[in-house]
Structures are given as C-alpha cells and as structure tokens.
PDB file of C-alpha atoms in Angstrom:
ATOM      1  CA  MET A   1      47.107  21.312  -7.465  1.00 46.00           C
ATOM      2  CA  LYS A   2      45.194  24.201  -6.081  1.00 46.00           C
ATOM      3  CA  ASN A   3      41.586  24.073  -6.959  1.00 47.00           C
ATOM      4  CA  ASN A   4      39.652  26.625  -9.010  1.00 60.00           C
ATOM      5  CA  ILE A   5      42.771  28.287 -10.414  1.00 78.00           C
ATOM      6  CA  SER A   6      41.995  30.671 -13.248  1.00 85.00           C
ATOM      7  CA  VAL A   7      44.102  31.929 -16.137  1.00 90.00           C
ATOM      8  CA  PHE A   8      43.666  35.328 -14.481  1.00 91.00           C
ATOM      9  CA  ASP A   9      45.715  34.040 -11.536  1.00 90.00           C
ATOM     10  CA  CYS A  10      48.707  33.830 -13.892  1.00 94.00           C
ATOM     11  CA  ASN A  11      50.395  37.104 -13.113  1.00 93.00           C
ATOM     12  CA  VAL A  12      53.012  38.996 -15.092  1.00 94.00           C
ATOM     13  CA  ILE A  13      55.488  40.282 -12.517  1.00 92.00           C
ATOM     14  CA  ASP A  14      57.928  43.146 -12.959  1.00 92.00           C
ATOM     15  CA  LEU A  15      61.261  41.965 -11.578  1.00 91.00           C
ATOM     16  CA  GLY A  16      62.784  45.408 -11.833  1.00 91.00           C
ATOM     17  CA  LYS A  17      66.195  46.257 -13.200  1.00 91.00           C
ATOM     18  CA  ILE A  18      69.319  48.034 -12.100  1.00 94.00           C
ATOM     19  CA  SER A  19      70.757  50.217 -14.838  1.00 93.00           C
ATOM     20  CA  PHE A  20      74.386  51.249 -15.180  1.00 89.00           C
ATOM     21  CA  ASP A  21      76.607  52.515 -17.998  1.00 86.00           C
ATOM     22  CA  GLU A  22      77.469  49.046 -19.305  1.00 88.00           C
ATOM     23  CA  GLY A  23      73.932  47.685 -19.310  1.00 91.00           C
ATOM     24  CA  ASN A  24      71.211  46.384 -16.978  1.00 91.00           C
ATOM     25  CA  LEU A  25      70.962  43.859 -14.155  1.00 92.00           C
ATOM     26  CA  THR A  26      67.844  42.016 -12.950  1.00 90.00           C
ATOM     27  CA  VAL A  27      67.833  40.039  -9.700  1.00 90.00           C
ATOM     28  CA  VAL A  28      65.603  37.025  -9.049  1.00 88.00           C
ATOM     29  CA  GLU A  29      65.350  35.781  -5.461  1.00 86.00           C
ATOM     30  CA  ASN A  30      63.465  32.884  -3.878  1.00 84.00           C
ATOM     31  CA  ASN A  31      60.011  33.722  -2.522  1.00 77.00           C
ATOM     32  CA  ALA A  32      60.452  37.415  -3.326  1.00 79.00           C
ATOM     33  CA  ALA A  33      58.952  38.275  -6.706  1.00 80.00           C
ATOM     34  CA  PHE A  34      56.965  35.027  -6.872  1.00 82.00           C
ATOM     35  CA  PRO A  35      55.429  32.845  -4.124  1.00 81.00           C
ATOM     36  CA  PHE A  36      57.675  29.777  -4.147  1.00 90.00           C
ATOM     37  CA  ASN A  37      61.246  28.601  -3.704  1.00 92.00           C
ATOM     38  CA  VAL A  38      63.105  27.549  -6.833  1.00 94.00           C
ATOM     39  CA  LYS A  39      64.209  23.922  -6.915  1.00 95.00           C
ATOM     40  CA  ARG A  40      64.833  23.573 -10.637  1.00 96.00           C
ATOM     41  CA  ILE A  41      65.951  25.850 -13.469  1.00 96.00           C
ATOM     42  CA  PHE A  42      65.903  25.023 -17.158  1.00 96.00           C
ATOM     43  CA  TYR A  43      65.772  27.014 -20.371  1.00 95.00           C
ATOM     44  CA  LEU A  44      64.523  26.515 -23.886  1.00 94.00           C
ATOM     45  CA  TYR A  45      66.593  27.773 -26.782  1.00 92.00           C
ATOM     46  CA  ASP A  46      67.314  27.131 -30.469  1.00 92.00           C
ATOM     47  CA  ILE A  47      63.543  26.906 -30.995  1.00 86.00           C
ATOM     48  CA  ALA A  48      62.757  27.553 -34.650  1.00 81.00           C
ATOM     49  CA  GLY A  49      60.883  30.796 -35.242  1.00 70.00           C
ATOM     50  CA  GLY A  50      57.124  30.331 -34.921  1.00 67.00           C
ATOM     51  CA  GLU A  51      57.425  26.938 -33.201  1.00 68.00           C
ATOM     52  CA  SER A  52      55.674  25.869 -29.976  1.00 72.00           C
ATOM     53  CA  ARG A  53      56.664  24.052 -26.787  1.00 79.00           C
ATOM     54  CA  GLY A  54      54.939  22.913 -23.613  1.00 77.00           C
ATOM     55  CA  ALA A  55      51.275  21.892 -23.964  1.00 90.00           C
ATOM     56  CA  HIS A  56      50.873  20.344 -20.530  1.00 94.00           C
ATOM     57  CA  SER A  57      49.769  21.106 -16.994  1.00 94.00           C
ATOM     58  CA  HIS A  58      51.232  20.420 -13.558  1.00 93.00           C
ATOM     59  CA  LYS A  59      49.499  19.025 -10.495  1.00 86.00           C
ATOM     60  CA  GLU A  60      51.758  20.667  -7.886  1.00 88.00           C
ATOM     61  CA  CYS A  61      54.607  22.491  -9.617  1.00 94.00           C
ATOM     62  CA  HIS A  62      54.641  26.286  -9.981  1.00 95.00           C
ATOM     63  CA  GLN A  63      56.594  27.795 -12.860  1.00 96.00           C
ATOM     64  CA  PHE A  64      57.946  31.264 -13.554  1.00 96.00           C
ATOM     65  CA  LEU A  65      58.742  32.047 -17.196  1.00 97.00           C
ATOM     66  CA  ILE A  66      61.098  34.777 -18.385  1.00 96.00           C
ATOM     67  CA  ALA A  67      61.974  35.783 -21.935  1.00 96.00           C
ATOM     68  CA  ALA A  68      65.724  35.960 -21.263  1.00 95.00           C
ATOM     69  CA  SER A  69      66.216  36.821 -24.934  1.00 95.00           C
ATOM     70  CA  GLY A  70      63.850  37.498 -27.807  1.00 94.00           C
ATOM     71  CA  SER A  71      60.148  36.949 -27.384  1.00 94.00           C
ATOM     72  CA  PHE A  72      57.403  34.328 -27.259  1.00 94.00           C
ATOM     73  CA  GLU A  73      53.779  34.014 -26.233  1.00 95.00           C
ATOM     74  CA  VAL A  74      52.334  31.828 -23.503  1.00 96.00           C
ATOM     75  CA  SER A  75      48.927  30.295 -24.193  1.00 96.00           C
ATOM     76  CA  LEU A  76      47.021  29.680 -20.927  1.00 96.00           C
ATOM     77  CA  ASP A  77      43.909  27.557 -20.417  1.00 94.00           C
ATOM     78  CA  ASP A  78      42.121  26.722 -17.137  1.00 90.00           C
ATOM     79  CA  GLY A  79      39.429  24.555 -18.738  1.00 88.00           C
ATOM     80  CA  LYS A  80      36.934  27.423 -18.908  1.00 85.00           C
ATOM     81  CA  PHE A  81      38.860  30.484 -19.998  1.00 91.00           C
ATOM     82  CA  LYS A  82      41.827  31.024 -22.296  1.00 94.00           C
ATOM     83  CA  ARG A  83      44.366  33.811 -22.344  1.00 96.00           C
ATOM     84  CA  GLN A  84      47.611  34.659 -24.126  1.00 96.00           C
ATOM     85  CA  VAL A  85      50.524  36.537 -22.578  1.00 97.00           C
ATOM     86  CA  PHE A  86      53.331  38.063 -24.631  1.00 97.00           C
ATOM     87  CA  LEU A  87      56.796  38.069 -23.039  1.00 97.00           C
ATOM     88  CA  ASN A  88      59.600  40.063 -24.611  1.00 96.00           C
ATOM     89  CA  ARG A  89      61.515  41.657 -21.716  1.00 95.00           C
ATOM     90  CA  PRO A  90      64.045  39.948 -19.419  1.00 95.00           C
ATOM     91  CA  ASP A  91      62.861  42.022 -16.446  1.00 94.00           C
ATOM     92  CA  LEU A  92      59.314  40.598 -16.669  1.00 95.00           C
ATOM     93  CA  GLY A  93      58.206  37.121 -15.681  1.00 94.00           C
ATOM     94  CA  LEU A  94      54.977  35.128 -15.812  1.00 96.00           C
ATOM     95  CA  HIS A  95      53.928  33.059 -12.787  1.00 96.00           C
ATOM     96  CA  ILE A  96      51.980  29.929 -13.809  1.00 95.00           C
ATOM     97  CA  PRO A  97      50.416  28.105 -10.827  1.00 92.00           C
ATOM     98  CA  PRO A  98      49.627  24.379 -10.999  1.00 91.00           C
ATOM     99  CA  GLY A  99      46.297  23.580 -12.626  1.00 89.00           C
ATOM    100  CA  ILE A 100      46.858  25.630 -15.788  1.00 94.00           C
ATOM    101  CA  TRP A 101      47.326  24.129 -19.258  1.00 95.00           C
ATOM    102  CA  ALA A 102      50.191  26.125 -20.765  1.00 96.00           C
ATOM    103  CA  SER A 103      52.032  26.248 -24.084  1.00 95.00           C
ATOM    104  CA  GLU A 104      54.864  28.466 -25.238  1.00 94.00           C
ATOM    105  CA  ILE A 105      54.179  29.564 -28.810  1.00 93.00           C
ATOM    106  CA  ASN A 106      55.400  31.888 -31.557  1.00 92.00           C
ATOM    107  CA  PHE A 107      59.070  31.998 -30.541  1.00 93.00           C
ATOM    108  CA  SER A 108      61.089  34.707 -32.228  1.00 92.00           C
ATOM    109  CA  SER A 109      64.353  33.651 -33.812  1.00 89.00           C
ATOM    110  CA  GLY A 110      67.013  33.209 -31.131  1.00 90.00           C
ATOM    111  CA  ALA A 111      64.550  33.448 -28.232  1.00 93.00           C
ATOM    112  CA  ILE A 112      65.457  31.954 -24.862  1.00 95.00           C
ATOM    113  CA  CYS A 113      62.728  30.922 -22.415  1.00 95.00           C
ATOM    114  CA  LEU A 114      64.071  30.692 -18.860  1.00 96.00           C
ATOM    115  CA  VAL A 115      61.912  28.595 -16.508  1.00 96.00           C
ATOM    116  CA  LEU A 116      62.151  28.634 -12.707  1.00 95.00           C
ATOM    117  CA  ALA A 117      60.249  25.741 -11.106  1.00 95.00           C
ATOM    118  CA  SER A 118      59.115  25.025  -7.550  1.00 95.00           C
ATOM    119  CA  HIS A 119      59.720  21.259  -7.847  1.00 95.00           C
ATOM    120  CA  THR A 120      62.381  18.980  -9.225  1.00 96.00           C
ATOM    121  CA  TYR A 121      61.436  16.924 -12.271  1.00 95.00           C
ATOM    122  CA  ASN A 122      58.702  14.357 -11.604  1.00 94.00           C
ATOM    123  CA  GLU A 123      56.892  12.839 -14.563  1.00 94.00           C
ATOM    124  CA  ASN A 124      53.915  11.979 -12.340  1.00 90.00           C
ATOM    125  CA  ASP A 125      53.364  15.700 -11.775  1.00 91.00           C
ATOM    126  CA  TYR A 126      52.720  16.275 -15.478  1.00 94.00           C
ATOM    127  CA  ILE A 127      49.345  16.066 -17.193  1.00 92.00           C
ATOM    128  CA  ARG A 128      50.149  15.769 -20.891  1.00 93.00           C
ATOM    129  CA  ASN A 129      46.734  14.838 -22.301  1.00 93.00           C
ATOM    130  CA  TYR A 130      44.223  17.678 -22.554  1.00 92.00           C
ATOM    131  CA  GLU A 131      41.187  15.481 -21.847  1.00 88.00           C
ATOM    132  CA  ASP A 132      42.923  14.166 -18.732  1.00 86.00           C
ATOM    133  CA  PHE A 133      43.539  17.779 -17.714  1.00 88.00           C
ATOM    134  CA  LEU A 134      39.859  18.659 -18.051  1.00 85.00           C
ATOM    135  CA  ASN A 135      38.824  15.610 -16.039  1.00 77.00           C
ATOM    136  CA  PHE A 136      41.463  16.274 -13.385  1.00 76.00           C
ATOM    137  CA  ASN A 137      40.127  19.767 -12.820  1.00 69.00           C
ATOM    138  CA  LYS A 138      36.552  18.555 -12.560  1.00 74.00           C
ATOM    139  CA  LEU A 139      34.602  18.496  -9.326  1.00 82.00           C
ATOM    140  CA  GLN A 140      33.303  14.951  -8.821  1.00 84.00           C
ATOM    141  CA  LEU A 141      31.118  13.027  -6.400  1.00 91.00           C
ATOM    142  CA  VAL A 142      32.574   9.671  -5.348  1.00 91.00           C
ATOM    143  CA  ASP A 143      31.461   6.746  -3.212  1.00 94.00           C
ATOM    144  CA  TYR A 144      31.547   7.354   0.528  1.00 96.00           C
ATOM    145  CA  THR A 145      34.243   4.915   1.647  1.00 95.00           C
ATOM    146  CA  LYS A 146      35.885   3.982   4.959  1.00 95.00           C
ATOM    147  CA  ASN A 147      38.733   6.308   4.041  1.00 95.00           C
ATOM    148  CA  ILE A 148      36.312   9.233   3.728  1.00 96.00           C
ATOM    149  CA  LEU A 149      34.644   8.111   6.955  1.00 96.00           C
ATOM    150  CA  GLU A 150      37.978   8.488   8.754  1.00 96.00           C
ATOM    151  CA  LYS A 151      38.515  11.912   7.199  1.00 96.00           C
ATOM    152  CA  SER A 152      35.003  12.883   8.294  1.00 96.00           C
ATOM    153  CA  TRP A 153      35.887  12.007  11.877  1.00 96.00           C
ATOM    154  CA  ASN A 154      38.741  14.496  11.793  1.00 96.00           C
ATOM    155  CA  TRP A 155      36.788  17.153   9.907  1.00 97.00           C
ATOM    156  CA  LEU A 156      33.692  17.069  12.096  1.00 96.00           C
ATOM    157  CA  ASN A 157      35.787  17.203  15.256  1.00 96.00           C
ATOM    158  CA  ASP A 158      37.554  20.334  14.087  1.00 96.00           C
ATOM    159  CA  PRO A 159      36.062  23.037  16.388  1.00 96.00           C
ATOM    160  CA  GLU A 160      35.340  25.492  13.569  1.00 95.00           C
ATOM    161  CA  ILE A 161      33.702  22.932  11.271  1.00 95.00           C
ATOM    162  CA  LYS A 162      31.832  21.399  14.201  1.00 95.00           C
ATOM    163  CA  TYR A 163      30.411  24.832  15.026  1.00 93.00           C
ATOM    164  CA  LEU A 164      29.508  25.802  11.444  1.00 92.00           C
ATOM    165  CA  THR A 165      27.776  22.461  10.796  1.00 92.00           C
ATOM    166  CA  ASN A 166      26.209  22.358  14.267  1.00 91.00           C
ATOM    167  CA  THR A 167      27.446  18.773  14.638  1.00 93.00           C
ATOM    168  CA  PRO A 168      26.587  17.147  17.982  1.00 93.00           C
ATOM    169  CA  ASP A 169      29.121  15.105  19.915  1.00 95.00           C
ATOM    170  CA  PHE A 170      29.515  11.570  18.602  1.00 95.00           C
ATOM    171  CA  SER A 171      31.843   8.642  19.184  1.00 95.00           C
ATOM    172  CA  LYS A 172      33.714   6.500  16.696  1.00 94.00           C
ATOM    173  CA  GLU A 173      31.376   3.694  17.654  1.00 95.00           C
ATOM    174  CA  ASP A 174      28.409   5.896  16.717  1.00 95.00           C
ATOM    175  CA  GLN A 175      30.061   6.720  13.416  1.00 95.00           C
ATOM    176  CA  GLN A 176      30.886   3.090  12.589  1.00 95.00           C
ATOM    177  CA  LYS A 177      27.337   2.009  13.427  1.00 95.00           C
ATOM    178  CA  TRP A 178      25.915   4.715  11.127  1.00 95.00           C
ATOM    179  CA  PHE A 179      28.282   3.700   8.323  1.00 95.00           C
ATOM    180  CA  ALA A 180      27.424  -0.002   8.674  1.00 95.00           C
ATOM    181  CA  GLY A 181      23.735   0.755   8.179  1.00 95.00           C
ATOM    182  CA  LEU A 182      24.209   3.222   5.363  1.00 93.00           C
ATOM    183  CA  GLU A 183      23.750   0.741   2.517  1.00 90.00           C
ATOM    184  CA  ASN A 184      20.254  -0.190   3.672  1.00 93.00           C
ATOM    185  CA  ASN A 185      19.246   3.297   4.788  1.00 95.00           C
ATOM    186  CA  LYS A 186      16.909   4.532   2.053  1.00 94.00           C
ATOM    187  CA  THR A 187      16.513   7.935   3.720  1.00 96.00           C
ATOM    188  CA  TYR A 188      20.187   8.758   3.260  1.00 95.00           C
ATOM    189  CA  TRP A 189      22.269   9.515   0.165  1.00 96.00           C
ATOM    190  CA  VAL A 190      25.866  10.589   0.801  1.00 96.00           C
ATOM    191  CA  LYS A 191      28.964  11.075  -1.359  1.00 96.00           C
ATOM    192  CA  GLY A 192      32.520  12.247  -0.997  1.00 96.00           C
ATOM    193  CA  ILE A 193      33.523  15.457  -2.792  1.00 95.00           C
ATOM    194  CA  GLN A 194      36.613  15.042  -4.934  1.00 89.00           C
ATOM    195  CA  HIS A 195      38.545  17.772  -6.689  1.00 82.00           C
ATOM    196  CA  ASN A 196      41.829  17.263  -8.533  1.00 70.00           C
ATOM    197  CA  HIS A 197      41.802  13.634  -7.327  1.00 73.00           C
ATOM    198  CA  LYS A 198      41.743  14.814  -3.707  1.00 85.00           C
ATOM    199  CA  ILE A 199      38.886  14.152  -1.281  1.00 93.00           C
ATOM    200  CA  ILE A 200      37.946  17.524   0.172  1.00 95.00           C
ATOM    201  CA  GLY A 201      34.544  17.070   1.794  1.00 96.00           C
ATOM    202  CA  VAL A 202      31.181  15.353   2.033  1.00 97.00           C
ATOM    203  CA  VAL A 203      27.783  16.158   0.563  1.00 96.00           C
ATOM    204  CA  GLY A 204      24.458  14.413   0.765  1.00 95.00           C
ATOM    205  CA  LEU A 205      20.723  14.266   1.230  1.00 97.00           C
ATOM    206  CA  LYS A 206      19.087  12.965   4.387  1.00 96.00           C
ATOM    207  CA  LYS A 207      15.545  12.505   5.633  1.00 97.00           C
ATOM    208  CA  ILE A 208      14.663  11.567   2.061  1.00 97.00           C
ATOM    209  CA  ASP A 209      10.888  11.424   1.793  1.00 97.00           C
ATOM    210  CA  LEU A 210       9.879   9.820  -1.492  1.00 96.00           C
ATOM    211  CA  THR A 211       6.192  10.278  -0.726  1.00 96.00           C
ATOM    212  CA  ASN A 212       6.407  14.034  -0.342  1.00 97.00           C
ATOM    213  CA  LYS A 213       9.364  14.183  -2.735  1.00 97.00           C
ATOM    214  CA  THR A 214      11.628  16.185  -0.450  1.00 97.00           C
ATOM    215  CA  ALA A 215      14.937  15.832   1.406  1.00 98.00           C
ATOM    216  CA  GLU A 216      17.346  17.782   3.593  1.00 97.00           C
ATOM    217  CA  TYR A 217      20.580  18.896   1.926  1.00 96.00           C
ATOM    218  CA  PHE A 218      23.888  18.950   3.832  1.00 95.00           C
ATOM    219  CA  VAL A 219      27.493  19.614   2.900  1.00 94.00           C
ATOM    220  CA  TYR A 220      30.849  20.326   4.510  1.00 94.00           C
ATOM    221  CA  ILE A 221      34.219  21.057   2.941  1.00 95.00           C
ATOM    222  CA  GLY A 222      36.737  19.576   5.331  1.00 96.00           C
ATOM    223  CA  GLU A 223      39.892  20.819   3.617  1.00 94.00           C
ATOM    224  CA  LYS A 224      39.876  24.481   4.593  1.00 93.00           C
ATOM    225  CA  GLU A 225      42.155  25.651   1.787  1.00 88.00           C
ATOM    226  CA  TYR A 226      39.174  24.953  -0.494  1.00 87.00           C
ATOM    227  CA  TRP A 227      36.867  27.312   1.392  1.00 88.00           C
ATOM    228  CA  GLY A 228      35.743  30.352  -0.570  1.00 82.00           C
ATOM    229  CA  LYS A 229      37.041  28.991  -3.882  1.00 77.00           C
ATOM    230  CA  GLY A 230      33.764  29.073  -5.777  1.00 78.00           C
ATOM    231  CA  LEU A 231      33.011  25.338  -5.740  1.00 84.00           C
ATOM    232  CA  SER A 232      29.404  25.809  -4.636  1.00 85.00           C
ATOM    233  CA  ALA A 233      27.946  26.454  -8.089  1.00 83.00           C
ATOM    234  CA  ASP A 234      29.326  23.243  -9.610  1.00 84.00           C
ATOM    235  CA  LEU A 235      28.397  21.272  -6.492  1.00 90.00           C
ATOM    236  CA  PHE A 236      24.793  22.468  -6.580  1.00 91.00           C
ATOM    237  CA  LYS A 237      24.489  21.459 -10.241  1.00 87.00           C
ATOM    238  CA  LEU A 238      25.537  17.906  -9.394  1.00 90.00           C
ATOM    239  CA  ILE A 239      23.260  17.624  -6.358  1.00 94.00           C
ATOM    240  CA  PHE A 240      20.215  19.136  -8.053  1.00 93.00           C
ATOM    241  CA  LYS A 241      20.605  16.695 -10.928  1.00 92.00           C
ATOM    242  CA  VAL A 242      20.761  13.710  -8.554  1.00 94.00           C
ATOM    243  CA  ALA A 243      17.804  14.951  -6.502  1.00 95.00           C
ATOM    244  CA  LYS A 244      15.626  15.594  -9.532  1.00 94.00           C
ATOM    245  CA  ASP A 245      16.646  12.906 -12.026  1.00 93.00           C
ATOM    246  CA  GLN A 246      17.699   9.984  -9.815  1.00 93.00           C
ATOM    247  CA  LEU A 247      15.547  10.418  -6.711  1.00 95.00           C
ATOM    248  CA  ASN A 248      12.599  12.175  -8.390  1.00 96.00           C
ATOM    249  CA  LEU A 249      12.458  14.831  -5.677  1.00 97.00           C
ATOM    250  CA  GLU A 250      10.628  18.110  -6.091  1.00 97.00           C
ATOM    251  CA  SER A 251      12.130  20.225  -3.311  1.00 97.00           C
ATOM    252  CA  LEU A 252      15.095  20.453  -0.959  1.00 97.00           C
ATOM    253  CA  TYR A 253      15.572  22.210   2.341  1.00 97.00           C
ATOM    254  CA  LEU A 254      18.503  22.803   4.656  1.00 96.00           C
ATOM    255  CA  ASN A 255      19.315  24.171   8.078  1.00 95.00           C
ATOM    256  CA  VAL A 256      22.184  26.591   8.639  1.00 95.00           C
ATOM    257  CA  ILE A 257      23.247  28.420  11.793  1.00 94.00           C
ATOM    258  CA  PRO A 258      22.687  32.208  11.695  1.00 92.00           C
ATOM    259  CA  GLY A 259      26.417  32.844  12.115  1.00 88.00           C
ATOM    260  CA  ASN A 260      27.322  31.059   8.894  1.00 90.00           C
ATOM    261  CA  THR A 261      26.652  34.057   6.665  1.00 89.00           C
ATOM    262  CA  ARG A 262      28.945  32.811   3.876  1.00 87.00           C
ATOM    263  CA  ALA A 263      26.837  29.661   3.522  1.00 91.00           C
ATOM    264  CA  VAL A 264      23.567  31.613   3.584  1.00 92.00           C
ATOM    265  CA  LYS A 265      24.759  33.820   0.709  1.00 91.00           C
ATOM    266  CA  ALA A 266      25.894  30.783  -1.304  1.00 91.00           C
ATOM    267  CA  TYR A 267      22.544  29.054  -0.794  1.00 94.00           C
ATOM    268  CA  GLU A 268      20.612  32.177  -1.786  1.00 94.00           C
ATOM    269  CA  LYS A 269      22.714  32.461  -4.930  1.00 91.00           C
ATOM    270  CA  ALA A 270      21.819  28.852  -5.766  1.00 92.00           C
ATOM    271  CA  GLY A 271      18.100  29.606  -5.458  1.00 94.00           C
ATOM    272  CA  PHE A 272      17.317  28.695  -1.847  1.00 96.00           C
ATOM    273  CA  SER A 273      15.114  31.109   0.073  1.00 96.00           C
ATOM    274  CA  ILE A 274      14.602  31.497   3.803  1.00 95.00           C
ATOM    275  CA  SER A 275      11.438  29.719   4.941  1.00 94.00           C
ATOM    276  CA  ASP A 276      11.963  29.883   8.706  1.00 92.00           C
ATOM    277  CA  ASN A 277      14.277  31.776  11.013  1.00 91.00           C
ATOM    278  CA  SER A 278      15.019  31.159  14.678  1.00 89.00           C
ATOM    279  CA  ASP A 279      17.874  31.766  17.108  1.00 86.00           C
ATOM    280  CA  SER A 280      19.171  28.243  16.440  1.00 88.00           C
ATOM    281  CA  TYR A 281      18.595  27.720  12.714  1.00 91.00           C
ATOM    282  CA  ILE A 282      17.812  29.408   9.470  1.00 96.00           C
ATOM    283  CA  THR A 283      15.771  27.003   7.361  1.00 96.00           C
ATOM    284  CA  MET A 284      16.022  27.499   3.621  1.00 96.00           C
ATOM    285  CA  SER A 285      14.154  25.705   0.863  1.00 97.00           C
ATOM    286  CA  LEU A 286      14.275  25.285  -2.895  1.00 96.00           C
ATOM    287  CA  ARG A 287      11.837  24.021  -5.531  1.00 96.00           C
ATOM    288  CA  LEU A 288      13.685  21.897  -8.076  1.00 94.00           C
TER     289      LEU A 288
END
C-alpha cells in the first residue's frame, strides 16, 4: 500500500468514446487510461436500488470502477478526509489506489458496476474492519531490531542517503558493536519507522543530556518511494511527545548539510530555527 494516499488521489478518468450510427464504443487498455495492468475483472449487478457494496480497503490492489449501466456513488475515505464520487456514464471510470476505504452506495435500479483490478483475488490483501484500516494507515514507531539494523546497513550505504545524512564510513563490525551496547546506552534512543506495516526508516535522539534537558534529533527514510510524501508532520508529533513526556527534555537540535534543502524546509515548518551555519553543517534548534 502506498503511503499517504488521499481521497483526492482517486481520479475520475474520461475513457473517451467512439460514436457511430448504431451507438458508441469505449476502449479500455492496460496501463493506458489508468496506471496498472488488469489481472482481474468482476462486476456487480442485480443490486437492489439504494443498496451498498464494498466497505473495505486494499493493501496493494488498485481498482478502476465503471458504471457500465445505470448509476451509483462511491464513498471514499483515507482516514482523514472523505469524498463521494457519482458515476453514471460508461465512458468514465474512477481509479481507487490501495490505501483507500471505499464503498459503492446508492445503486440505481439495474445498475452494473464493472471493476478492473490490478491483482488477482487475495483475501490477505483486504482490510475489512474500519479500525484495522485506520491503524494500518498510521505512522508508528517500533523497536529497533536486528532486522532494522540490517536494513540500516543497506540504507546508510546508499550513496545518496549516505551523502544527505553525512554518514561516515563504518563496518558491519562497528554496527554490531553499536547495536550490542544500545540497551545500556542512556544517551541514545532509537526506533524504527513503520508505515502500513512496512519498515521505512529510522528515527531517534542521541547525545541525550538529562542534566541540560537536550538531545540531538536524527532521522532517515530509507525507502525512497516514501520521500516527499508528507510524513514529517506526523513523525515530529511522535518524537516531540517522547522527548517532552518520556525523557523530560526541553529542547532539541539537529545538524543538516546545506545541500539538503528539503530537510531544512521540513524542519523549519516543524518549528526548528537555524542557530548556526557553516560550510559543513546547518545547526537548527527547537524549544519543546
């Protein structure tokens, strides 16, 4: 499931039509009008007028809905926003990406809902309980395990991530030694970042100084498809709460390279301000 999908990413697409004396023709082709290949087709029909269907979400499957006959509405919910789309033309279709809670409602008498899907049927891909859907979409901090340690090795040795995080060279032995001492290291607090049950990065506080009530904040999103998806705001809320309520800190600071302008803007939006600026680092700080 793609993270941070919004109901406004559910697009109504004009499939076009070819008109001739006897009627009209609409063509649907793989990866043309919508961004996936069709692996499954099914259709809903004989739905009593005013009835509803659906009420679930998918983890990976994309769907494309067409009112082949009659009309119906599609109720869309991303956990924050809701939207309804009315379909009543066979040359229009609605693309629903994974991560959206969708229901087909208010069927007209004799309506046919044609569904083109990117995946074959897999019950494990369905989320049928709304509370489970909300939790699945939630950004969470999880224990930093050996599995995340291995992912971190790959992430921090990616040239782009290594540059943006200014990570020095290190060996697996160095990493294992650091991990072994983590439990007793009171100056370090580190968690994995999980979204949609997928580990996507690491966040933490280091150089924790309980006397002066301060610490250095660090974060990296290792799964690049999650870059620029607006996760920063929710992540900051979680970290600020931990820093203030659990560790009783009063301020945070961080160091970012001057070339990482995207990060600087995100930190400023969260309330950090530049406290020092050099050729190597921009230091930013925040009062909690």
